[in-house]
Amino acid sequence: MIINRSNIVAALRRARGLIGLFLGAIFLAACAVHPKPSLYEQLGGREGVALIVDHLIERIGADDKIFHFYAETKISRFREHLQGQLCAVSDGPCHYAGDSMEQVHAGMMIQEADFNHLVELLIGAMEDAGTPVPAQNRLLARLAPMRGQILHR
Ligand code: HEM
């Protein structure tokens, strides 16, 4: 074959295509070995979720605006069920065993401001637990649709 400029250019183009395919294959293989972590994993799994719930309980206990709602609450049950719920909504290996959000919060007369305040305490608890901000936002987005089931109507 005569080696001229257009042959070299064509060979380089073919090589570029092959390199592209090769890099694409490496990328896919890396994704298969390290699939995108679930939200549960991003929250730190079982220990991460337990830490968030414990910090939330601490913050609720020290909060004048919210504590009165929980004055009669059995904390061990609340801890267990909130852990199960956060695990389940973040695609963890759990299933929520508590009562429905409507049943639990019925009659508490929870207002918009109370709900927003609890969300602030939860954000504080996630900060305390060292939860990465993107994971915090993903968890809040999954809890947001429960608002209508919790607020007093
Ligand atoms: C996204 C927001 C919320 C979520 C995901 C949530 C979730 C839960 C869960 C899982 C439980 C345990 C249920 C059970 O034991 O069967 C619970 C209980 C409780 N929640 Fe909420 N909650 C939210 C907002 C609120 C707000 C805004 C208040 C009040 C200001 C509140 C007050 C309570 C109280 C007092 C209990 C304990 C009830 C009892 O003593 O049995 N919650 N919540």
PDB file of N, CA, C and O and ligand atoms in Angstrom, residues 66 69-70 72-74 77-78 81-82 85 96 98-99 101 104-105 108 110 114-115 118 143 146 150, ligand 1:
ATOM      1  N   ILE A  66     -41.164  21.501  69.691  1.00  0.00           N
ATOM      2  CA  ILE A  66     -41.621  20.201  69.189  1.00  0.00           C
ATOM      3  C   ILE A  66     -41.804  19.154  70.298  1.00  0.00           C
ATOM      4  O   ILE A  66     -42.650  18.295  70.190  1.00  0.00           O
ATOM      5  N   PHE A  69     -45.101  17.404  71.535  1.00  0.00           N
ATOM      6  CA  PHE A  69     -45.808  16.396  70.721  1.00  0.00           C
ATOM      7  C   PHE A  69     -45.408  14.977  71.165  1.00  0.00           C
ATOM      8  O   PHE A  69     -46.188  14.044  71.050  1.00  0.00           O
ATOM      9  N   TYR A  70     -44.174  14.831  71.609  1.00  0.00           N
ATOM     10  CA  TYR A  70     -43.605  13.511  71.918  1.00  0.00           C
ATOM     11  C   TYR A  70     -43.614  13.183  73.412  1.00  0.00           C
ATOM     12  O   TYR A  70     -43.028  12.190  73.827  1.00  0.00           O
ATOM     13  N   GLU A  72     -45.580  11.859  75.430  1.00  0.00           N
ATOM     14  CA  GLU A  72     -46.068  10.538  75.865  1.00  0.00           C
ATOM     15  C   GLU A  72     -45.507   9.393  75.012  1.00  0.00           C
ATOM     16  O   GLU A  72     -45.972   8.258  75.117  1.00  0.00           O
ATOM     17  N   THR A  73     -44.591   9.719  74.122  1.00  0.00           N
ATOM     18  CA  THR A  73     -44.128   8.714  73.152  1.00  0.00           C
ATOM     19  C   THR A  73     -43.162   7.706  73.772  1.00  0.00           C
ATOM     20  O   THR A  73     -42.294   8.072  74.556  1.00  0.00           O
ATOM     21  N   LYS A  74     -43.360   6.447  73.359  1.00  0.00           N
ATOM     22  CA  LYS A  74     -42.405   5.405  73.778  1.00  0.00           C
ATOM     23  C   LYS A  74     -41.228   5.484  72.796  1.00  0.00           C
ATOM     24  O   LYS A  74     -41.358   5.110  71.614  1.00  0.00           O
ATOM     25  N   ARG A  77     -39.947   2.485  70.575  1.00  0.00           N
ATOM     26  CA  ARG A  77     -40.795   2.152  69.427  1.00  0.00           C
ATOM     27  C   ARG A  77     -40.574   3.182  68.302  1.00  0.00           C
ATOM     28  O   ARG A  77     -40.418   2.836  67.130  1.00  0.00           O
ATOM     29  N   PHE A  78     -40.549   4.469  68.684  1.00  0.00           N
ATOM     30  CA  PHE A  78     -40.336   5.527  67.695  1.00  0.00           C
ATOM     31  C   PHE A  78     -39.001   5.314  66.978  1.00  0.00           C
ATOM     32  O   PHE A  78     -38.923   5.360  65.750  1.00  0.00           O
ATOM     33  N   HIS A  81     -39.192   2.229  64.598  1.00  0.00           N
ATOM     34  CA  HIS A  81     -40.024   2.419  63.409  1.00  0.00           C
ATOM     35  C   HIS A  81     -39.495   3.502  62.477  1.00  0.00           C
ATOM     36  O   HIS A  81     -39.612   3.384  61.262  1.00  0.00           O
ATOM     37  N   LEU A  82     -38.907   4.556  63.057  1.00  0.00           N
ATOM     38  CA  LEU A  82     -38.347   5.582  62.169  1.00  0.00           C
ATOM     39  C   LEU A  82     -37.116   5.027  61.437  1.00  0.00           C
ATOM     40  O   LEU A  82     -36.936   5.273  60.245  1.00  0.00           O
ATOM     41  N   GLN A  85     -38.445   2.970  58.657  1.00  0.00           N
ATOM     42  CA  GLN A  85     -39.020   3.769  57.581  1.00  0.00           C
ATOM     43  C   GLN A  85     -37.930   4.427  56.730  1.00  0.00           C
ATOM     44  O   GLN A  85     -37.987   4.397  55.502  1.00  0.00           O
ATOM     45  N   TYR A  96     -41.039  -1.264  56.372  1.00  0.00           N
ATOM     46  CA  TYR A  96     -41.560  -0.423  57.455  1.00  0.00           C
ATOM     47  C   TYR A  96     -42.665  -1.166  58.191  1.00  0.00           C
ATOM     48  O   TYR A  96     -43.643  -1.592  57.591  1.00  0.00           O
ATOM     49  N   GLY A  98     -44.226   0.071  61.066  1.00  0.00           N
ATOM     50  CA  GLY A  98     -45.066   0.920  61.917  1.00  0.00           C
ATOM     51  C   GLY A  98     -46.430   1.160  61.301  1.00  0.00           C
ATOM     52  O   GLY A  98     -46.787   0.556  60.282  1.00  0.00           O
ATOM     53  N   ASP A  99     -47.198   2.033  61.949  1.00  0.00           N
ATOM     54  CA  ASP A  99     -48.532   2.379  61.435  1.00  0.00           C
ATOM     55  C   ASP A  99     -48.401   3.381  60.298  1.00  0.00           C
ATOM     56  O   ASP A  99     -47.344   3.962  60.097  1.00  0.00           O
ATOM     57  N   MET A 101     -48.729   6.804  58.126  1.00  0.00           N
ATOM     58  CA  MET A 101     -48.452   8.183  58.537  1.00  0.00           C
ATOM     59  C   MET A 101     -49.735   8.899  58.969  1.00  0.00           C
ATOM     60  O   MET A 101     -49.731   9.687  59.910  1.00  0.00           O
ATOM     61  N   VAL A 104     -50.645   7.458  62.550  1.00  0.00           N
ATOM     62  CA  VAL A 104     -49.715   7.873  63.609  1.00  0.00           C
ATOM     63  C   VAL A 104     -49.949   9.328  64.008  1.00  0.00           C
ATOM     64  O   VAL A 104     -49.937   9.666  65.191  1.00  0.00           O
ATOM     65  N   HIS A 105     -50.143  10.196  63.003  1.00  0.00           N
ATOM     66  CA  HIS A 105     -50.154  11.629  63.286  1.00  0.00           C
ATOM     67  C   HIS A 105     -51.561  12.207  63.433  1.00  0.00           C
ATOM     68  O   HIS A 105     -51.708  13.404  63.688  1.00  0.00           O
ATOM     69  N   MET A 108     -52.993  15.025  66.144  1.00  0.00           N
ATOM     70  CA  MET A 108     -51.909  15.821  66.760  1.00  0.00           C
ATOM     71  C   MET A 108     -52.010  17.294  66.368  1.00  0.00           C
ATOM     72  O   MET A 108     -51.247  18.108  66.885  1.00  0.00           O
ATOM     73  N   ILE A 110     -51.011  18.784  63.711  1.00  0.00           N
ATOM     74  CA  ILE A 110     -49.709  19.258  63.230  1.00  0.00           C
ATOM     75  C   ILE A 110     -49.911  20.304  62.127  1.00  0.00           C
ATOM     76  O   ILE A 110     -50.615  20.067  61.142  1.00  0.00           O
ATOM     77  N   ASP A 114     -44.971  23.380  62.223  1.00  0.00           N
ATOM     78  CA  ASP A 114     -44.430  22.249  63.006  1.00  0.00           C
ATOM     79  C   ASP A 114     -43.680  21.304  62.071  1.00  0.00           C
ATOM     80  O   ASP A 114     -42.598  20.810  62.388  1.00  0.00           O
ATOM     81  N   PHE A 115     -44.315  21.038  60.917  1.00  0.00           N
ATOM     82  CA  PHE A 115     -43.701  20.120  59.950  1.00  0.00           C
ATOM     83  C   PHE A 115     -42.346  20.682  59.503  1.00  0.00           C
ATOM     84  O   PHE A 115     -41.333  19.977  59.518  1.00  0.00           O
ATOM     85  N   LEU A 118     -39.743  20.333  62.144  1.00  0.00           N
ATOM     86  CA  LEU A 118     -39.205  18.975  62.272  1.00  0.00           C
ATOM     87  C   LEU A 118     -38.197  18.677  61.151  1.00  0.00           C
ATOM     88  O   LEU A 118     -37.171  18.035  61.376  1.00  0.00           O
ATOM     89  N   LEU A 143     -39.138  12.039  51.514  1.00  0.00           N
ATOM     90  CA  LEU A 143     -40.069  12.193  52.638  1.00  0.00           C
ATOM     91  C   LEU A 143     -41.133  13.254  52.341  1.00  0.00           C
ATOM     92  O   LEU A 143     -42.241  13.199  52.894  1.00  0.00           O
ATOM     93  N   MET A 146     -44.920  12.792  52.018  1.00  0.00           N
ATOM     94  CA  MET A 146     -45.679  12.369  53.214  1.00  0.00           C
ATOM     95  C   MET A 146     -46.324  13.555  53.920  1.00  0.00           C
ATOM     96  O   MET A 146     -47.163  13.374  54.806  1.00  0.00           O
ATOM     97  N   ILE A 150     -49.421  13.876  56.976  1.00  0.00           N
ATOM     98  CA  ILE A 150     -49.035  14.180  58.357  1.00  0.00           C
ATOM     99  C   ILE A 150     -49.705  15.461  58.879  1.00  0.00           C
ATOM    100  O   ILE A 150     -50.084  15.540  60.049  1.00  0.00           O
TER     101      ILE A 150
HETATM  102  C1  HEM B   1     -41.520  13.692  57.068  1.00  0.00           C
HETATM  103  C2  HEM B   1     -41.923  13.903  58.306  1.00  0.00           C
HETATM  104  C3  HEM B   1     -42.237  12.785  59.286  1.00  0.00           C
HETATM  105  C4  HEM B   1     -41.975  11.455  59.227  1.00  0.00           C
HETATM  106  C5  HEM B   1     -41.276  10.689  58.105  1.00  0.00           C
HETATM  107  C6  HEM B   1     -42.479  10.859  60.445  1.00  0.00           C
HETATM  108  C7  HEM B   1     -42.386   9.513  60.745  1.00  0.00           C
HETATM  109  C8  HEM B   1     -42.816   8.949  61.918  1.00  0.00           C
HETATM  110  C9  HEM B   1     -42.719   7.542  62.244  1.00  0.00           C
HETATM  111  C10 HEM B   1     -42.131   6.471  61.341  1.00  0.00           C
HETATM  112  C11 HEM B   1     -43.229   7.371  63.467  1.00  0.00           C
HETATM  113  C12 HEM B   1     -43.343   6.029  64.249  1.00  0.00           C
HETATM  114  C13 HEM B   1     -44.650   5.351  63.861  1.00  0.00           C
HETATM  115  C14 HEM B   1     -45.004   4.156  64.685  1.00  0.00           C
HETATM  116  O1  HEM B   1     -44.433   3.942  65.757  1.00  0.00           O
HETATM  117  O2  HEM B   1     -45.884   3.363  64.249  1.00  0.00           O
HETATM  118  C15 HEM B   1     -43.658   8.675  63.921  1.00  0.00           C
HETATM  119  C16 HEM B   1     -44.207   8.918  65.162  1.00  0.00           C
HETATM  120  C17 HEM B   1     -44.465  10.163  65.637  1.00  0.00           C
HETATM  121  N1  HEM B   1     -44.414  11.347  64.951  1.00  0.00           N
HETATM  122 FE1  HEM B   1     -43.806  11.587  63.073  1.00  0.00          FE
HETATM  123  N2  HEM B   1     -43.033  11.834  61.205  1.00  0.00           N
HETATM  124  C18 HEM B   1     -42.912  13.026  60.545  1.00  0.00           C
HETATM  125  C19 HEM B   1     -43.342  14.252  60.961  1.00  0.00           C
HETATM  126  C20 HEM B   1     -43.817  14.519  62.215  1.00  0.00           C
HETATM  127  C21 HEM B   1     -44.126  15.838  62.728  1.00  0.00           C
HETATM  128  C22 HEM B   1     -44.018  17.138  61.906  1.00  0.00           C
HETATM  129  C23 HEM B   1     -44.524  15.672  64.022  1.00  0.00           C
HETATM  130  C24 HEM B   1     -44.950  16.713  65.023  1.00  0.00           C
HETATM  131  C25 HEM B   1     -44.607  17.956  64.979  1.00  0.00           C
HETATM  132  C26 HEM B   1     -44.461  14.260  64.316  1.00  0.00           C
HETATM  133  C27 HEM B   1     -44.786  13.710  65.527  1.00  0.00           C
HETATM  134  C28 HEM B   1     -44.747  12.356  65.815  1.00  0.00           C
HETATM  135  C29 HEM B   1     -45.024  11.808  67.118  1.00  0.00           C
HETATM  136  C30 HEM B   1     -45.427  12.581  68.375  1.00  0.00           C
HETATM  137  C31 HEM B   1     -44.860  10.419  67.018  1.00  0.00           C
HETATM  138  C32 HEM B   1     -45.019   9.377  68.121  1.00  0.00           C
HETATM  139  C33 HEM B   1     -46.427   8.870  68.173  1.00  0.00           C
HETATM  140  C34 HEM B   1     -46.596   7.935  69.364  1.00  0.00           C
HETATM  141  O3  HEM B   1     -46.335   8.348  70.492  1.00  0.00           O
HETATM  142  O4  HEM B   1     -46.934   6.757  69.133  1.00  0.00           O
HETATM  143  N3  HEM B   1     -44.041  13.595  63.202  1.00  0.00           N
HETATM  144  N4  HEM B   1     -43.391   9.614  62.960  1.00  0.00           N
END
